[in-house]
Every structure is written in structure tokens, then in C-alpha cells.
Rosetta silent file (secondary structure, phi, psi, omega in degrees, C-alpha in Angstrom):
SEQUENCE: MATLKQLAFRMARTPASGSLVRFGFAHADRLLPLTSVDRSELAAIYRHPRPVYGTFHHIAVPLRGVPDVFALAHPRHAGLRADLFALIAGARQRAPASVLVNAGPRQDVGQVHFHLTDDTPFSDALRSEQLTWPDWDAAVRALTCVPDIQERYRAGFSLLQDAGDPRVRLI
SCORE:     score description
SCORE:     0.000 S_00000001
   1 L     0.000  136.221 -171.997   41.409  -81.317  -21.956 S_00000001
   2 L   -73.282  134.167  169.289   43.922  -82.050  -19.178 S_00000001
   3 L   -63.996  165.673  177.435   45.881  -85.236  -19.349 S_00000001
   4 H   -66.351  -42.994  175.859   45.894  -87.720  -16.429 S_00000001
   5 H   -55.097  -46.641 -176.324   49.462  -86.520  -15.700 S_00000001
   6 H   -63.557  -40.335 -176.608   48.471  -82.895  -15.571 S_00000001
   7 H   -68.585  -32.733 -179.948   45.445  -83.803  -13.328 S_00000001
   8 H   -64.804  -48.575 -172.663   47.819  -85.912  -11.085 S_00000001
   9 H   -66.444  -46.634  172.221   50.182  -83.088  -10.722 S_00000001
  10 H   -59.699  -38.853  177.975   47.497  -80.529   -9.763 S_00000001
  11 H   -66.336  -36.614 -179.845   45.989  -82.788   -7.345 S_00000001
  12 H   -57.277  -32.640 -178.291   49.441  -83.399   -5.683 S_00000001
  13 L   -82.395  -10.451  171.996   49.675  -79.710   -5.024 S_00000001
  14 L   -69.359  141.901 -177.123   46.594  -79.437   -2.878 S_00000001
  15 H   -62.025  -28.836 -174.240   47.269  -79.232    0.819 S_00000001
  16 H   -78.720  -13.993  179.702   44.857  -82.183    1.535 S_00000001
  17 H   -85.020    1.713 -175.863   46.856  -84.490   -0.723 S_00000001
  18 H   -58.663  -30.554 -179.514   50.055  -84.649    1.321 S_00000001
  19 H   -80.477  -35.019  177.027   49.291  -88.001    2.881 S_00000001
  20 H   -64.607  -43.080  177.918   48.347  -89.506   -0.491 S_00000001
  21 H   -55.601  -59.066 -179.684   51.490  -88.036   -2.046 S_00000001
  22 H   -55.398  -39.472 -179.805   53.711  -89.484    0.702 S_00000001
  23 H   -72.762  -28.105  174.256   52.106  -92.871    0.447 S_00000001
  24 H   -63.922  -46.493  175.064   52.527  -92.885   -3.293 S_00000001
  25 H   -70.290  -32.744  173.263   56.329  -92.340   -2.994 S_00000001
  26 H   -69.787  -31.205 -173.322   56.560  -94.792   -0.226 S_00000001
  27 H  -132.852  -10.014 -178.688   54.640  -97.639   -1.643 S_00000001
  28 L  -142.209   32.281 -171.864   53.832  -97.050   -5.368 S_00000001
  29 H   -51.434  -31.792 -176.608   56.463  -94.820   -6.761 S_00000001
  30 H   -64.985  -31.826 -177.842   56.834  -96.747  -10.055 S_00000001
  31 H   -83.960   -1.942 -177.112   53.099  -95.932  -10.708 S_00000001
  32 L   -74.562  166.762 -173.377   53.452  -92.166  -10.297 S_00000001
  33 L   -90.975   64.093  178.921   53.324  -90.101  -13.450 S_00000001
  34 L  -123.884  140.287  177.815   57.145  -89.411  -13.164 S_00000001
  35 L  -102.609  127.762 -175.647   60.019  -90.424  -15.245 S_00000001
  36 E   -76.403  133.938  174.401   62.896  -91.999  -13.185 S_00000001
  37 E  -108.701  -26.276  176.900   66.368  -90.827  -13.795 S_00000001
  38 E  -167.217  153.723  179.635   68.236  -92.616  -11.025 S_00000001
  39 E  -151.674  159.683  169.052   67.328  -94.593   -7.846 S_00000001
  40 L  -131.832 -166.322 -178.127   68.840  -96.323   -4.723 S_00000001
  41 L   -59.623  -47.036 -173.607   67.234  -98.355   -2.104 S_00000001
  42 L  -110.337    2.859 -172.227   65.730  -95.379   -0.335 S_00000001
  43 E  -150.818  165.544  176.519   65.615  -92.482   -2.782 S_00000001
  44 E  -156.922  151.701  172.492   64.975  -91.807   -6.417 S_00000001
  45 E  -114.112  130.929 -171.365   65.605  -88.918   -8.828 S_00000001
  46 E  -125.822  152.019  165.051   62.811  -87.981  -11.291 S_00000001
  47 E   -63.771  137.288  176.069   62.524  -85.451  -14.156 S_00000001
  48 L   -59.563  134.021  179.539   60.575  -82.649  -12.767 S_00000001
  49 L   -74.085  -18.704  169.294   56.994  -82.906  -14.145 S_00000001
  50 L  -138.973   81.882 -173.834   56.861  -79.059  -14.793 S_00000001
  51 L   -71.097  142.064  177.619   60.435  -77.870  -14.891 S_00000001
  52 L  -117.170  -13.816 -177.031   61.111  -74.270  -14.286 S_00000001
  53 L  -118.078  134.223  166.570   64.792  -74.005  -13.925 S_00000001
  54 L    61.188 -171.069 -172.814   67.665  -74.421  -16.433 S_00000001
  55 L   -87.755  -19.117  162.698   68.128  -76.873  -19.281 S_00000001
  56 L  -137.907  149.998  177.134   67.456  -79.788  -16.787 S_00000001
  57 E  -152.849  117.267 -175.191   65.432  -79.888  -13.609 S_00000001
  58 E  -116.500  166.805  174.507   65.160  -83.120  -11.566 S_00000001
  59 E  -128.598  134.703  170.882   63.667  -83.843   -8.122 S_00000001
  60 E  -104.051  124.286 -179.811   65.404  -86.202   -5.515 S_00000001
  61 E  -140.168  139.481  173.004   62.783  -87.692   -3.264 S_00000001
  62 E   -59.478  145.182  169.119   62.833  -90.173   -0.331 S_00000001
  63 L   -96.264   43.371  170.158   60.981  -93.391   -1.111 S_00000001
  64 L  -141.757  150.623 -171.926   59.487  -93.100    2.320 S_00000001
  65 L   -79.407  114.483 -177.555   56.654  -90.720    3.379 S_00000001
  66 L  -132.467  106.875 -169.575   58.443  -87.624    4.758 S_00000001
  67 L   -66.646  -34.951 -171.972   56.319  -84.469    4.771 S_00000001
  68 L  -153.917  174.268  179.562   59.008  -81.833    5.110 S_00000001
  69 H   -72.193  -15.923  168.248   62.571  -81.113    5.759 S_00000001
  70 H   -61.301  -44.573 -177.953   61.954  -80.845    9.474 S_00000001
  71 H   -64.245  -38.751  176.452   60.595  -84.414    9.541 S_00000001
  72 H   -61.658  -22.396 -174.525   63.631  -85.393    7.521 S_00000001
  73 L   -83.121   -8.822 -172.891   65.968  -84.115   10.310 S_00000001
  74 L   -66.537  150.118 -177.776   64.534  -86.688   12.796 S_00000001
  75 H   -63.212  -26.237 -174.152   67.265  -89.265   13.971 S_00000001
  76 H   -73.925   -5.932  179.663   65.032  -92.144   12.769 S_00000001
  77 H  -104.552   14.622  179.399   65.639  -90.884    9.206 S_00000001
  78 H   -49.182  -48.481 -175.137   69.544  -90.961    9.431 S_00000001
  79 H   -72.925  -33.130  171.670   69.940  -93.851    7.022 S_00000001
  80 H   -62.155  -50.581 -179.555   67.322  -92.212    4.616 S_00000001
  81 H   -59.376  -38.121  179.482   69.077  -88.989    4.693 S_00000001
  82 H   -67.142  -41.323  174.400   72.501  -90.668    3.926 S_00000001
  83 H   -61.236  -45.817  178.363   71.061  -92.536    1.132 S_00000001
  84 H   -70.087  -35.236  176.976   69.304  -89.681   -0.416 S_00000001
  85 H   -74.729  -23.622  173.965   72.194  -87.246   -0.076 S_00000001
  86 H   -68.242  -42.097  175.374   74.521  -89.835   -1.539 S_00000001
  87 H   -58.525  -48.865  177.010   72.161  -90.149   -4.613 S_00000001
  88 H   -60.674  -38.912  174.604   72.229  -86.374   -4.825 S_00000001
  89 H   -60.103  -48.617 -174.471   75.975  -86.344   -4.587 S_00000001
  90 H   -65.312  -40.010 -174.415   76.406  -88.833   -7.372 S_00000001
  91 H   -72.037  -33.890 -178.816   74.095  -86.932   -9.611 S_00000001
  92 H   -77.968  -20.052  170.159   76.113  -83.703   -9.077 S_00000001
  93 H   -67.519  -43.067  176.639   79.330  -85.577   -9.892 S_00000001
  94 H   -61.475  -42.175  178.968   77.765  -86.590  -13.271 S_00000001
  95 L  -151.891  122.327  177.294   76.561  -83.056  -13.950 S_00000001
  96 L   -51.071  128.666  177.262   77.132  -79.782  -11.975 S_00000001
  97 L  -145.478  154.267  175.420   73.973  -78.779  -10.375 S_00000001
  98 E  -101.676  146.957 -170.457   72.614  -76.539   -7.792 S_00000001
  99 E  -121.586  134.685 -178.218   70.339  -78.295   -5.203 S_00000001
 100 E  -137.723  141.075  177.191   67.408  -76.673   -3.468 S_00000001
 101 E  -126.336  132.917 -176.383   64.892  -77.710   -0.741 S_00000001
 102 E  -104.220  157.111  175.160   61.849  -75.501   -0.122 S_00000001
 103 E  -144.119  157.441  177.811   59.907  -75.122    3.240 S_00000001
 104 H    67.629 -137.613 -177.330   56.769  -73.514    4.263 S_00000001
 105 H   -66.890  -19.046  179.834   54.709  -71.955    1.519 S_00000001
 106 H   -71.080  -22.539  176.435   57.416  -72.533   -0.985 S_00000001
 107 L   -89.334   95.181 -167.079   56.886  -76.314   -0.639 S_00000001
 108 L   -93.786    1.310 -178.916   53.744  -76.841   -2.571 S_00000001
 109 L  -117.996  136.296 -174.011   53.839  -80.789   -2.529 S_00000001
 110 L   -89.905   36.458  172.071   53.334  -82.694    0.802 S_00000001
 111 L  -135.799  135.198  173.820   56.529  -84.777    0.426 S_00000001
 112 L   -57.539  130.821  173.588   60.020  -83.358    1.017 S_00000001
 113 L  -156.777  152.436 -175.946   62.015  -83.203   -2.374 S_00000001
 114 E  -100.774  126.676  178.020   65.107  -81.732   -3.538 S_00000001
 115 E   -93.031  135.076  176.975   65.348  -79.785   -6.849 S_00000001
 116 E  -118.795  122.867 -175.889   68.548  -80.408   -8.898 S_00000001
 117 E  -147.315  149.811  171.858   69.107  -77.907  -11.740 S_00000001
 118 L   -81.172    0.145  177.804   71.947  -76.444  -13.905 S_00000001
 119 L   -95.512  175.996  171.627   70.353  -73.112  -13.223 S_00000001
 120 L  -105.564   79.452 -178.019   70.691  -70.875  -10.032 S_00000001
 121 L   -54.347  139.799  179.158   67.334  -70.856   -8.324 S_00000001
 122 L    58.440   41.166  179.287   66.549  -67.746   -6.491 S_00000001
 123 L   -49.660  -38.018 -176.888   69.702  -66.095   -8.048 S_00000001
 124 L   -90.876   -0.520  175.988   68.704  -62.806   -6.461 S_00000001
 125 L   -66.441  143.609  177.234   68.160  -64.240   -3.003 S_00000001
 126 L   -74.073  122.976  170.739   70.569  -63.188   -0.129 S_00000001
 127 L   -95.115  120.799 -176.675   72.796  -66.152    0.668 S_00000001
 128 L   -74.869  131.979 -177.563   73.540  -65.913    4.321 S_00000001
 129 L   -81.696  -28.980 -173.739   77.182  -66.240    5.552 S_00000001
 130 L   -83.345  -23.606 -173.568   76.026  -66.886    9.150 S_00000001
 131 L  -116.094   68.080  171.907   73.477  -69.679    8.229 S_00000001
 132 E  -126.758  139.390 -178.607   75.805  -71.877    6.259 S_00000001
 133 E  -124.149  164.511 -175.967   76.714  -75.632    6.829 S_00000001
 134 L   -74.277  -26.613 -179.121   79.309  -77.806    5.300 S_00000001
 135 L  -159.566  178.199 -167.838   76.826  -80.310    3.755 S_00000001
 136 H   -71.795  -36.651 -177.931   73.166  -81.257    3.429 S_00000001
 137 H   -59.889  -47.173 -178.821   73.082  -83.638    6.445 S_00000001
 138 H   -60.704  -47.583 -171.749   74.617  -80.902    8.795 S_00000001
 139 H   -68.466  -42.185 -179.151   72.205  -78.216    7.367 S_00000001
 140 H   -65.898  -47.601  172.891   69.083  -80.466    7.794 S_00000001
 141 H   -52.973  -40.653 -178.663   69.939  -81.491   11.199 S_00000001
 142 H   -73.365  -11.179 -172.989   70.804  -78.051   12.268 S_00000001
 143 H   -48.799  -43.105 -172.691   67.418  -76.529   11.237 S_00000001
 144 H   -71.630  -19.441  179.809   65.736  -76.775   14.634 S_00000001
 145 H   -85.198   -9.292 -175.123   68.536  -74.696   16.059 S_00000001
 146 L   -70.183  120.294  175.006   68.069  -71.613   13.669 S_00000001
 147 L   -46.601  137.771  174.123   66.850  -68.468   15.568 S_00000001
 148 L    60.858   25.441 -171.960   63.246  -67.581   14.422 S_00000001
 149 H   -72.814  -15.710  171.849   62.860  -70.634   12.291 S_00000001
 150 H   -72.663  -37.475 -176.107   59.087  -70.847   12.819 S_00000001
 151 H   -68.572  -46.364 -179.332   58.778  -67.223   11.569 S_00000001
 152 H   -61.273  -38.111 -176.007   61.084  -68.071    8.651 S_00000001
 153 H   -71.924  -42.512  175.564   59.052  -71.318    7.889 S_00000001
 154 H   -63.999  -31.579  175.025   55.834  -69.322    7.635 S_00000001
 155 H   -77.200  -15.913 -171.694   57.456  -66.786    5.319 S_00000001
 156 L    82.149  115.750 -179.965   58.862  -69.656    3.279 S_00000001
 157 E  -133.184  169.645 -177.622   62.543  -70.330    3.121 S_00000001
 158 E  -140.490  154.305  166.418   64.773  -72.643    1.074 S_00000001
 159 E  -101.365  135.114 -177.868   68.179  -74.403    1.625 S_00000001
 160 E  -139.430  130.916  179.794   70.374  -73.934   -1.307 S_00000001
 161 E  -117.652  113.689  179.591   73.644  -75.559   -2.438 S_00000001
 162 L   -68.872  154.159  175.604   75.069  -73.667   -5.447 S_00000001
 163 L   -59.178  138.184 -179.603   76.629  -75.776   -8.238 S_00000001
 164 L    79.333   -4.723 -173.260   80.333  -76.368   -7.491 S_00000001
 165 L  -116.576  127.955  173.745   79.887  -75.382   -3.853 S_00000001
 166 L   -78.318  -15.073 -176.611   79.732  -78.027   -0.999 S_00000001
 167 L   -84.650  156.566  175.207   78.107  -75.611    1.459 S_00000001
 168 E  -110.346  135.006 -179.157   74.389  -75.241    2.048 S_00000001
 169 E  -116.801  139.531  158.845   72.811  -71.868    2.737 S_00000001
 170 E   -73.830  120.583  172.843   69.666  -70.667    4.202 S_00000001
 171 L  -117.747    0.000    0.000   67.826  -68.290    1.863 S_00000001
């Protein structure tokens, strides 16, 4: 029989639950079936409930309802982005980590979240030299200017920052 945590995770992955998941992170994150690793005023890092990468796999999540990386790019989220990316940078200083955010079909939970891991996610994926940004804020804000971004969204893309590299690439 599935545990309550397993059921909650399965439910969070359904398309209809996006609003509920965003509400949970915005208003009741301490009640979610997640183990907190670090937090700031506007964001938190949790152990991934079902890790698939490396010896550690965490997720960094805004503590406001933000459905995807495109919504995170909105100017009203500038302070939230700064807080989230500072939290991620602090975690990377303590332990080298690759950071990844998925979009489209690769994002299976209705709240934007960044994966931190000591592994190299999508190690076989082509890292674009043309679609590279100096940091996370520049990458997220520039997404709307990427040619054919809607086609890439439907196919599922990710933004990846390899461990030890400040640059962010579209893969």
C-alpha cells in the first residue's frame, strides 16, 4: 500500500494539480511531504522526494506560486528570482552541483523548480554554444527572445548549469 507521501507525490505530478501545488508552496510549504535543506525568505531547497541523479538530488523552489520558467521571467518576480538564485548559489558554494530547470513536457509538476545534483543531468545532450548566458537571471529573462521557443517548449527543453561553470545553456 502506498504511503501518504507517495500518494501526494503522484497527485502533484498530474496536470490538474498545478494550482494546488503552487498554493502549497506559497502558503503551506512546511506541510508538504518534503525535507527542507535550506531556506530564505522567498525560496527553499528540499531533498528531492524521488531522487534520480547522483548521490544527492535537491530541488530549489520559489515560495510563491510560479507555474513555469516563463512566468518566473516576469519583471514582477525580479526579487523572487534574486532570492532563489542567491539560495542556489550558496548551495553550490557548499557543494559543487549542476543545476537544471525543465520546461514543457519535461516539467512534470505545476510549480517551477530547479534540480541541484552532483551528477550531470542529460550528460548526452548537446550544450548549445549559441544559447548560453552568463548566469541564471540572464538566462531566464532571455528565454522569450529565443528563436522557435514555443516549438522547443512543446518538445521539452531544459536550462542547465554544469557543476563548476557559471554559464547556463539551453539543452
